[in-house]
Coordinates of N, CA, C and O in Angstrom, one line a residue:
M1 N 0.8 -1.2 0.0 CA 0.0 0.0 0.0 C 0.9 1.2 0.0 O 1.9 1.3 0.7
T2 N 0.6 2.2 -0.8 CA 1.4 3.4 -0.8 C 1.0 4.4 0.3 O -0.1 4.4 0.8
S3 N 2.0 5.1 0.6 CA 1.8 6.1 1.8 C 1.1 7.3 1.3 O 1.1 7.7 0.1
P4 N 0.5 8.1 2.2 CA -0.2 9.3 1.8 C 0.8 10.3 1.1 O 0.4 11.2 0.3
T5 N 2.1 10.3 1.5 CA 3.0 11.3 0.9 C 3.2 11.0 -0.6 O 3.4 12.0 -1.3
V6 N 3.1 9.8 -1.0 CA 3.3 9.5 -2.4 C 2.1 10.1 -3.2 O 2.3 10.7 -4.2
W7 N 0.9 9.9 -2.7 CA -0.3 10.5 -3.3 C -0.3 12.0 -3.3 O -0.7 12.6 -4.3
N8 N 0.2 12.6 -2.2 CA 0.4 14.0 -2.2 C 1.3 14.5 -3.2 O 1.1 15.6 -3.9
R9 N 2.4 13.8 -3.4 CA 3.4 14.2 -4.4 C 2.8 14.1 -5.8 O 3.0 14.9 -6.7
L10 N 2.1 13.0 -6.1 CA 1.4 12.8 -7.4 C 0.4 13.9 -7.7 O 0.4 14.4 -8.8
R11 N -0.3 14.2 -6.6 CA -1.3 15.3 -6.8 C -0.6 16.7 -7.1 O -1.1 17.4 -7.9
A12 N 0.5 16.9 -6.4 CA 1.3 18.1 -6.7 C 1.8 18.2 -8.1 O 1.8 19.2 -8.7
V13 N 2.3 17.1 -8.6 CA 2.8 17.0 -10.0 C 1.7 17.2 -10.9 O 1.8 18.0 -11.9
A14 N 0.6 16.6 -10.7 CA -0.6 16.7 -11.6 C -1.1 18.1 -11.6 O -1.7 18.6 -12.6
A15 N -1.0 18.9 -10.5 CA -1.5 20.2 -10.5 C -0.6 21.3 -11.1 O -1.0 22.4 -11.3
R16 N 0.6 20.9 -11.5 CA 1.5 21.8 -12.2 C 0.9 22.2 -13.6 O 0.4 21.3 -14.3
P17 N 1.1 23.4 -14.0 CA 0.5 23.8 -15.3 C 1.2 23.1 -16.5 O 0.6 23.0 -17.5
A18 N 2.4 22.7 -16.3 CA 3.1 22.0 -17.4 C 2.8 20.5 -17.6 O 3.1 20.0 -18.6
T19 N 2.2 19.9 -16.6 CA 1.9 18.5 -16.6 C 1.1 18.1 -17.8 O 1.4 17.2 -18.6
A20 N -0.1 18.7 -18.0 CA -1.0 18.3 -19.1 C -0.4 18.5 -20.4 O -0.5 17.6 -21.3
P21 N 0.2 19.7 -20.7 CA 0.8 19.8 -22.1 C 1.9 18.9 -22.3 O 2.0 18.3 -23.5
V22 N 2.8 18.6 -21.4 CA 3.9 17.7 -21.6 C 3.4 16.3 -21.7 O 3.8 15.5 -22.6
A23 N 2.4 15.9 -20.9 CA 1.8 14.5 -21.1 C 1.2 14.3 -22.4 O 1.3 13.3 -23.1
S24 N 0.4 15.3 -22.9 CA -0.2 15.2 -24.2 C 0.8 15.2 -25.3 O 0.6 14.6 -26.4
L25 N 1.9 15.9 -25.1 CA 3.0 15.9 -26.1 C 3.6 14.5 -26.2 O 3.9 14.0 -27.3
V26 N 3.9 13.9 -25.1 CA 4.4 12.5 -25.0 C 3.5 11.5 -25.7 O 3.9 10.7 -26.5
A27 N 2.2 11.6 -25.3 CA 1.2 10.7 -25.9 C 1.1 11.0 -27.4 O 1.0 10.0 -28.2
G28 N 1.1 12.2 -27.9 CA 1.1 12.5 -29.3 C 2.3 12.0 -30.0 O 2.2 11.5 -31.1
A29 N 3.5 12.1 -29.4 CA 4.7 11.6 -30.0 C 4.7 10.1 -30.1 O 5.1 9.5 -31.1
A30 N 4.1 9.4 -29.1 CA 4.0 8.0 -29.2 C 3.0 7.6 -30.3 O 3.3 6.6 -31.1
G31 N 1.9 8.3 -30.4 CA 1.0 8.0 -31.5 C 1.6 8.3 -32.9 O 1.4 7.5 -33.8
A32 N 2.4 9.4 -33.0 CA 3.0 9.7 -34.2 C 4.1 8.7 -34.6 O 4.2 8.3 -35.8
A33 N 4.8 8.2 -33.6 CA 5.8 7.1 -33.9 C 5.1 5.9 -34.4 O 5.7 5.2 -35.3
Y34 N 4.0 5.5 -33.8 CA 3.3 4.3 -34.4 C 2.7 4.6 -35.8 O 2.9 3.8 -36.7
L35 N 2.2 5.8 -36.0 CA 1.6 6.1 -37.3 C 2.7 6.2 -38.3 O 2.4 5.9 -39.5
W36 N 3.9 6.6 -38.0 CA 5.0 6.7 -39.0 C 5.1 5.4 -39.8 O 5.3 5.5 -41.0
G37 N 5.1 4.3 -39.1 CA 5.3 3.0 -39.7 C 4.1 2.3 -40.1 O 4.1 1.2 -40.5
T38 N 2.9 2.9 -39.9 CA 1.6 2.3 -40.2 C 0.9 3.1 -41.3 O 0.5 4.2 -41.0
D39 N 0.8 2.5 -42.4 CA 0.1 3.3 -43.5 C -1.4 3.1 -43.4 O -2.0 2.0 -43.6
P40 N -2.1 4.2 -43.0 CA -3.6 4.1 -42.8 C -4.4 3.9 -44.1 O -5.6 3.7 -44.1
H41 N -3.7 4.1 -45.2 CA -4.3 3.9 -46.5 C -4.5 2.4 -46.8 O -5.3 2.0 -47.7
E42 N -3.8 1.5 -46.1 CA -3.9 0.1 -46.3 C -4.7 -0.5 -45.2 O -4.7 -0.1 -44.1
E43 N -5.3 -1.6 -45.5 CA -6.1 -2.4 -44.5 C -5.2 -3.2 -43.6 O -4.1 -3.5 -44.0
G44 N -5.7 -3.7 -42.5 CA -5.0 -4.6 -41.7 C -4.2 -4.1 -40.5 O -3.5 -4.8 -39.8
H45 N -4.3 -2.8 -40.3 CA -3.5 -2.2 -39.2 C -4.5 -1.8 -38.1 O -5.7 -1.6 -38.3
W46 N -3.9 -1.8 -36.9 CA -4.8 -1.4 -35.7 C -4.8 0.1 -35.6 O -4.0 0.8 -35.0
L47 N -5.8 0.6 -36.3 CA -6.1 2.1 -36.2 C -7.6 2.2 -36.0 O -8.4 1.5 -36.7
P48 N -8.1 3.1 -35.1 CA -9.5 3.1 -34.9 C -10.3 3.7 -36.1 O -9.8 4.6 -36.8
R49 N -11.4 3.1 -36.3 CA -12.3 3.6 -37.4 C -13.2 4.7 -36.8 O -13.7 4.6 -35.7
C50 N -13.6 5.6 -37.6 CA -14.5 6.7 -37.2 C -15.8 6.0 -36.8 O -16.5 5.4 -37.6
P51 N -16.3 6.3 -35.6 CA -17.6 5.7 -35.2 C -18.8 6.2 -36.0 O -19.7 5.4 -36.3
F52 N -18.8 7.4 -36.4 CA -19.8 8.0 -37.2 C -19.9 7.3 -38.6 O -20.9 6.9 -39.1
N53 N -18.7 7.1 -39.2 CA -18.6 6.4 -40.5 C -19.0 5.0 -40.3 O -19.6 4.4 -41.2
F54 N -18.6 4.3 -39.2 CA -18.9 2.9 -39.0 C -20.5 2.8 -38.9 O -21.0 1.8 -39.5
L55 N -21.1 3.7 -38.2 CA -22.6 3.5 -38.0 C -23.4 4.0 -39.2 O -24.5 3.4 -39.5
T56 N -23.0 5.0 -39.9 CA -23.8 5.6 -41.0 C -23.2 5.4 -42.4 O -24.0 5.5 -43.4
G57 N -21.9 5.1 -42.5 CA -21.3 5.0 -43.8 C -21.0 6.4 -44.5 O -20.5 6.4 -45.6
L58 N -21.3 7.4 -43.7 CA -21.0 8.8 -44.2 C -19.7 9.3 -43.6 O -19.2 8.8 -42.6
L59 N -19.1 10.3 -44.2 CA -17.9 10.9 -43.7 C -18.2 12.0 -42.7 O -19.0 12.9 -43.1
C60 N -17.6 12.0 -41.6 CA -17.8 13.1 -40.6 C -16.8 14.2 -41.0 O -15.9 14.0 -41.8
P61 N -16.9 15.4 -40.4 CA -15.9 16.5 -40.8 C -14.5 16.1 -40.5 O -13.6 16.7 -41.2
A62 N -14.2 15.2 -39.6 CA -12.8 14.8 -39.3 C -12.3 13.6 -40.0 O -11.1 13.2 -39.8
C63 N -13.2 12.9 -40.7 CA -12.8 11.7 -41.4 C -11.6 12.0 -42.3 O -11.6 13.0 -43.1
G64 N -10.6 11.1 -42.3 CA -9.4 11.3 -43.1 C -8.3 12.0 -42.3 O -7.2 12.2 -42.9
A65 N -8.5 12.4 -41.1 CA -7.5 13.1 -40.3 C -6.3 12.2 -40.1 O -5.1 12.7 -40.2
T66 N -6.4 10.9 -39.8 CA -5.3 10.1 -39.6 C -4.5 9.9 -40.9 O -3.3 10.0 -40.8
R67 N -5.2 9.7 -42.0 CA -4.5 9.6 -43.3 C -3.8 11.0 -43.6 O -2.7 11.0 -44.1
M68 N -4.4 12.1 -43.3 CA -3.8 13.4 -43.5 C -2.5 13.6 -42.7 O -1.5 14.0 -43.3
V69 N -2.6 13.2 -41.5 CA -1.4 13.4 -40.6 C -0.3 12.4 -41.1 O 0.9 12.8 -41.2
Y70 N -0.6 11.2 -41.5 CA 0.4 10.3 -42.1 C 1.0 10.9 -43.3 O 2.2 10.9 -43.5
D71 N 0.2 11.4 -44.2 CA 0.7 12.0 -45.4 C 1.6 13.3 -45.2 O 2.6 13.5 -45.8
L72 N 1.2 14.1 -44.2 CA 2.0 15.2 -43.8 C 3.3 14.8 -43.2 O 4.4 15.4 -43.6
M73 N 3.3 13.8 -42.4 CA 4.6 13.3 -41.8 C 5.5 12.7 -42.9 O 6.7 12.8 -42.7
H74 N 5.0 12.3 -44.0 CA 5.8 11.7 -45.1 C 6.0 12.7 -46.2 O 6.5 12.4 -47.3
G75 N 5.6 14.0 -46.0 CA 5.9 15.1 -46.9 C 5.0 15.1 -48.2 O 5.4 15.7 -49.2
D76 N 3.8 14.4 -48.1 CA 2.9 14.4 -49.3 C 1.8 15.4 -49.1 O 0.7 15.0 -48.7
L77 N 2.0 16.6 -49.3 CA 1.0 17.7 -49.1 C -0.2 17.5 -50.0 O -1.4 17.6 -49.5
P78 N -0.1 17.2 -51.3 CA -1.3 17.0 -52.1 C -2.2 15.9 -51.6 O -3.4 16.0 -51.6
A79 N -1.6 14.8 -51.1 CA -2.4 13.7 -50.6 C -3.1 14.1 -49.3 O -4.2 13.7 -49.0
A80 N -2.4 14.8 -48.5 CA -3.0 15.3 -47.2 C -4.1 16.2 -47.5 O -5.2 16.1 -46.8
F81 N -4.0 17.1 -48.5 CA -5.1 17.9 -48.9 C -6.3 17.1 -49.4 O -7.4 17.4 -49.1
H82 N -6.0 16.1 -50.1 CA -7.1 15.2 -50.6 C -7.8 14.5 -49.5 O -9.0 14.2 -49.6
D83 N -7.1 14.1 -48.4 CA -7.7 13.3 -47.3 C -8.7 14.2 -46.6 O -9.7 13.7 -46.2
N84 N -8.3 15.4 -46.2 CA -9.2 16.3 -45.5 C -8.8 17.7 -45.7 O -8.0 18.2 -44.9
A85 N -9.3 18.4 -46.7 CA -8.8 19.7 -47.1 C -9.2 20.7 -46.0 O -8.3 21.6 -45.6
L86 N -10.4 20.7 -45.4 CA -10.8 21.7 -44.4 C -9.9 21.6 -43.2 O -9.5 22.6 -42.6
L87 N -9.7 20.4 -42.7 CA -9.0 20.2 -41.5 C -7.5 20.6 -41.7 O -6.9 21.2 -40.8
L88 N -7.0 20.3 -42.9 CA -5.6 20.8 -43.2 C -5.5 22.3 -43.2 O -4.6 22.8 -42.6
L89 N -6.4 22.9 -43.8 CA -6.4 24.4 -43.8 C -6.7 25.0 -42.5 O -6.2 26.1 -42.2
A90 N -7.5 24.4 -41.7 CA -7.8 25.0 -40.4 C -6.8 24.6 -39.3 O -6.8 25.2 -38.2
S91 N -5.9 23.6 -39.5 CA -5.0 23.1 -38.5 C -4.0 24.2 -37.9 O -3.7 24.0 -36.7
P92 N -3.6 25.2 -38.5 CA -2.7 26.2 -37.8 C -3.3 26.8 -36.6 O -2.6 27.1 -35.6
F93 N -4.7 27.0 -36.6 CA -5.3 27.6 -35.4 C -5.2 26.8 -34.2 O -4.7 27.2 -33.1
P94 N -5.6 25.5 -34.2 CA -5.5 24.7 -33.0 C -4.0 24.4 -32.6 O -3.7 24.2 -31.5
L95 N -3.1 24.3 -33.7 CA -1.7 24.2 -33.4 C -1.2 25.4 -32.6 O -0.3 25.2 -31.7
Y96 N -1.6 26.6 -33.0 CA -1.2 27.8 -32.3 C -1.7 27.7 -30.8 O -0.9 28.0 -29.9
L97 N -3.0 27.3 -30.6 CA -3.5 27.3 -29.3 C -2.8 26.2 -28.4 O -2.5 26.5 -27.3
Y98 N -2.4 25.1 -29.0 CA -1.6 24.1 -28.3 C -0.3 24.6 -27.9 O 0.2 24.4 -26.8
A99 N 0.4 25.3 -28.9 CA 1.7 25.8 -28.6 C 1.7 26.9 -27.5 O 2.5 26.9 -26.6
R100 N 0.6 27.7 -27.5 CA 0.5 28.7 -26.5 C 0.2 28.0 -25.1 O 0.8 28.4 -24.1
W101 N -0.6 27.0 -25.1 CA -0.9 26.3 -23.8 C 0.4 25.6 -23.3 O 0.6 25.7 -22.1
A102 N 1.1 25.0 -24.1 CA 2.4 24.3 -23.7 C 3.4 25.4 -23.2 O 4.1 25.2 -22.2
T103 N 3.5 26.5 -24.0 CA 4.5 27.5 -23.6 C 4.2 28.1 -22.2 O 5.0 28.3 -21.4
E104 N 2.9 28.4 -22.0 CA 2.5 29.0 -20.8 C 2.6 28.0 -19.6 O 3.0 28.4 -18.5
G105 N 2.3 26.7 -19.9 CA 2.5 25.7 -18.9 C 3.9 25.5 -18.5 O 4.3 25.4 -17.3
L106 N 4.8 25.6 -19.4 CA 6.3 25.4 -19.1 C 6.8 26.7 -18.4 O 7.8 26.6 -17.6
R107 N 6.1 27.8 -18.5 CA 6.5 29.0 -17.8 C 5.8 29.0 -16.4 O 6.0 30.0 -15.6
G108 N 5.0 28.0 -16.1 CA 4.4 27.9 -14.8 C 3.1 28.6 -14.7 O 2.6 28.9 -13.6
R109 N 2.5 29.0 -15.8 CA 1.3 29.7 -15.8 C 0.2 28.9 -16.5 O 0.5 28.1 -17.4
T110 N -1.0 29.1 -16.0 CA -2.2 28.3 -16.6 C -2.7 29.1 -17.7 O -2.9 30.4 -17.7
Y111 N -3.0 28.5 -18.8 CA -3.6 29.1 -20.0 C -4.9 28.4 -20.4 O -4.9 27.2 -20.6
R112 N -6.0 29.1 -20.5 CA -7.2 28.6 -21.0 C -7.7 29.4 -22.1 O -8.0 30.6 -22.0
A113 N -7.7 28.7 -23.3 CA -8.1 29.4 -24.5 C -9.6 29.6 -24.4 O -10.4 28.7 -24.0
T114 N -10.1 30.8 -24.7 CA -11.5 31.1 -24.8 C -11.9 31.5 -26.2 O -11.2 32.3 -26.8
I115 N -12.9 30.9 -26.7 CA -13.4 31.1 -28.0 C -14.8 31.6 -27.9 O -15.7 31.0 -27.2
G116 N -15.1 32.8 -28.5 CA -16.4 33.4 -28.4 C -17.5 32.6 -29.0 O -17.3 31.7 -29.8
K117 N -18.7 33.0 -28.7 CA -19.9 32.2 -29.2 C -20.0 32.3 -30.7 O -20.3 31.3 -31.4
R118 N -19.7 33.5 -31.3 CA -19.7 33.6 -32.8 C -18.7 32.7 -33.4 O -18.9 32.1 -34.4
A119 N -17.5 32.6 -32.8 CA -16.4 31.8 -33.4 C -16.8 30.3 -33.3 O -16.6 29.5 -34.2
Q120 N -17.4 29.9 -32.1 CA -17.9 28.6 -32.0 C -19.0 28.2 -33.0 O -18.9 27.1 -33.6
M121 N -19.9 29.1 -33.2 CA -20.9 28.9 -34.2 C -20.3 28.8 -35.6 O -20.8 28.0 -36.5
A122 N -19.3 29.6 -35.9 CA -18.7 29.6 -37.2 C -18.0 28.2 -37.4 O -18.0 27.6 -38.5
V123 N -17.3 27.7 -36.4 CA -16.6 26.4 -36.5 C -17.6 25.3 -36.7 O -17.5 24.4 -37.6
L124 N -18.7 25.3 -35.9 CA -19.7 24.3 -36.0 C -20.4 24.4 -37.4 O -20.6 23.4 -38.1
G125 N -20.7 25.6 -37.9 CA -21.3 25.8 -39.2 C -20.4 25.3 -40.3 O -20.9 24.6 -41.2
A126 N -19.1 25.6 -40.2 CA -18.2 25.1 -41.2 C -18.1 23.6 -41.2 O -18.0 23.0 -42.3
A127 N -18.1 23.0 -40.0 CA -18.0 21.5 -39.9 C -19.3 20.9 -40.6 O -19.1 19.9 -41.3
V128 N -20.4 21.4 -40.3 CA -21.7 20.9 -40.9 C -21.7 21.0 -42.4 O -22.0 20.1 -43.1
V129 N -21.3 22.2 -42.9 CA -21.3 22.4 -44.3 C -20.2 21.5 -45.0 O -20.5 20.9 -46.0
W130 N -19.1 21.4 -44.3 CA -18.0 20.5 -44.9 C -18.5 19.0 -44.9 O -18.3 18.3 -45.9
A131 N -19.2 18.6 -43.9 CA -19.7 17.2 -43.9 C -20.7 17.0 -45.0 O -20.7 16.0 -45.7
V132 N -21.6 18.0 -45.2 CA -22.6 17.8 -46.2 C -22.0 17.8 -47.6 O -22.3 17.0 -48.4
V133 N -21.1 18.8 -47.8 CA -20.4 18.9 -49.1 C -19.6 17.6 -49.5 O -19.7 17.1 -50.6
R134 N -18.8 17.2 -48.5 CA -18.0 16.0 -48.9 C -18.8 14.7 -49.0 O -18.3 13.8 -49.6
N135 N -20.0 14.6 -48.4 CA -20.8 13.5 -48.6 C -21.7 13.6 -49.9 O -22.1 12.6 -50.4
A136 N -21.9 14.8 -50.4 CA -22.7 15.0 -51.5 C -21.9 14.8 -52.8 O -22.5 14.5 -53.9
V137 N -20.6 15.0 -52.8 CA -19.8 14.9 -54.0 C -19.3 13.5 -54.2 O -19.1 12.7 -53.4

């Protein structure tokens, strides 16, 4: 049985602003390392299938994201654009927010990105339009 001091130390580490960004970076790096050697364009690999696509047979707004990241990691920008154009074009914004979150966390400060209601509605609207357009074509 672990002592209360071990739990207190674990809670203290988990409460640090840098813990979540660093942990997500490590998890992302592990996922990228697996994806590097696993071609999602081919069948037979252990990669999760989109639940929406599995249930409906339709493409959700994020369908193709795994293939897009694989193609980007291998330097194939046209193929990445073909896999999910909207997500590729929109990716700098969340990457900026992640970088800001990680930077502030490493500086010992908490950062919470706030997105206004209009921006949320614009993102939701673009996702719905994208889903309709890509399934209609």
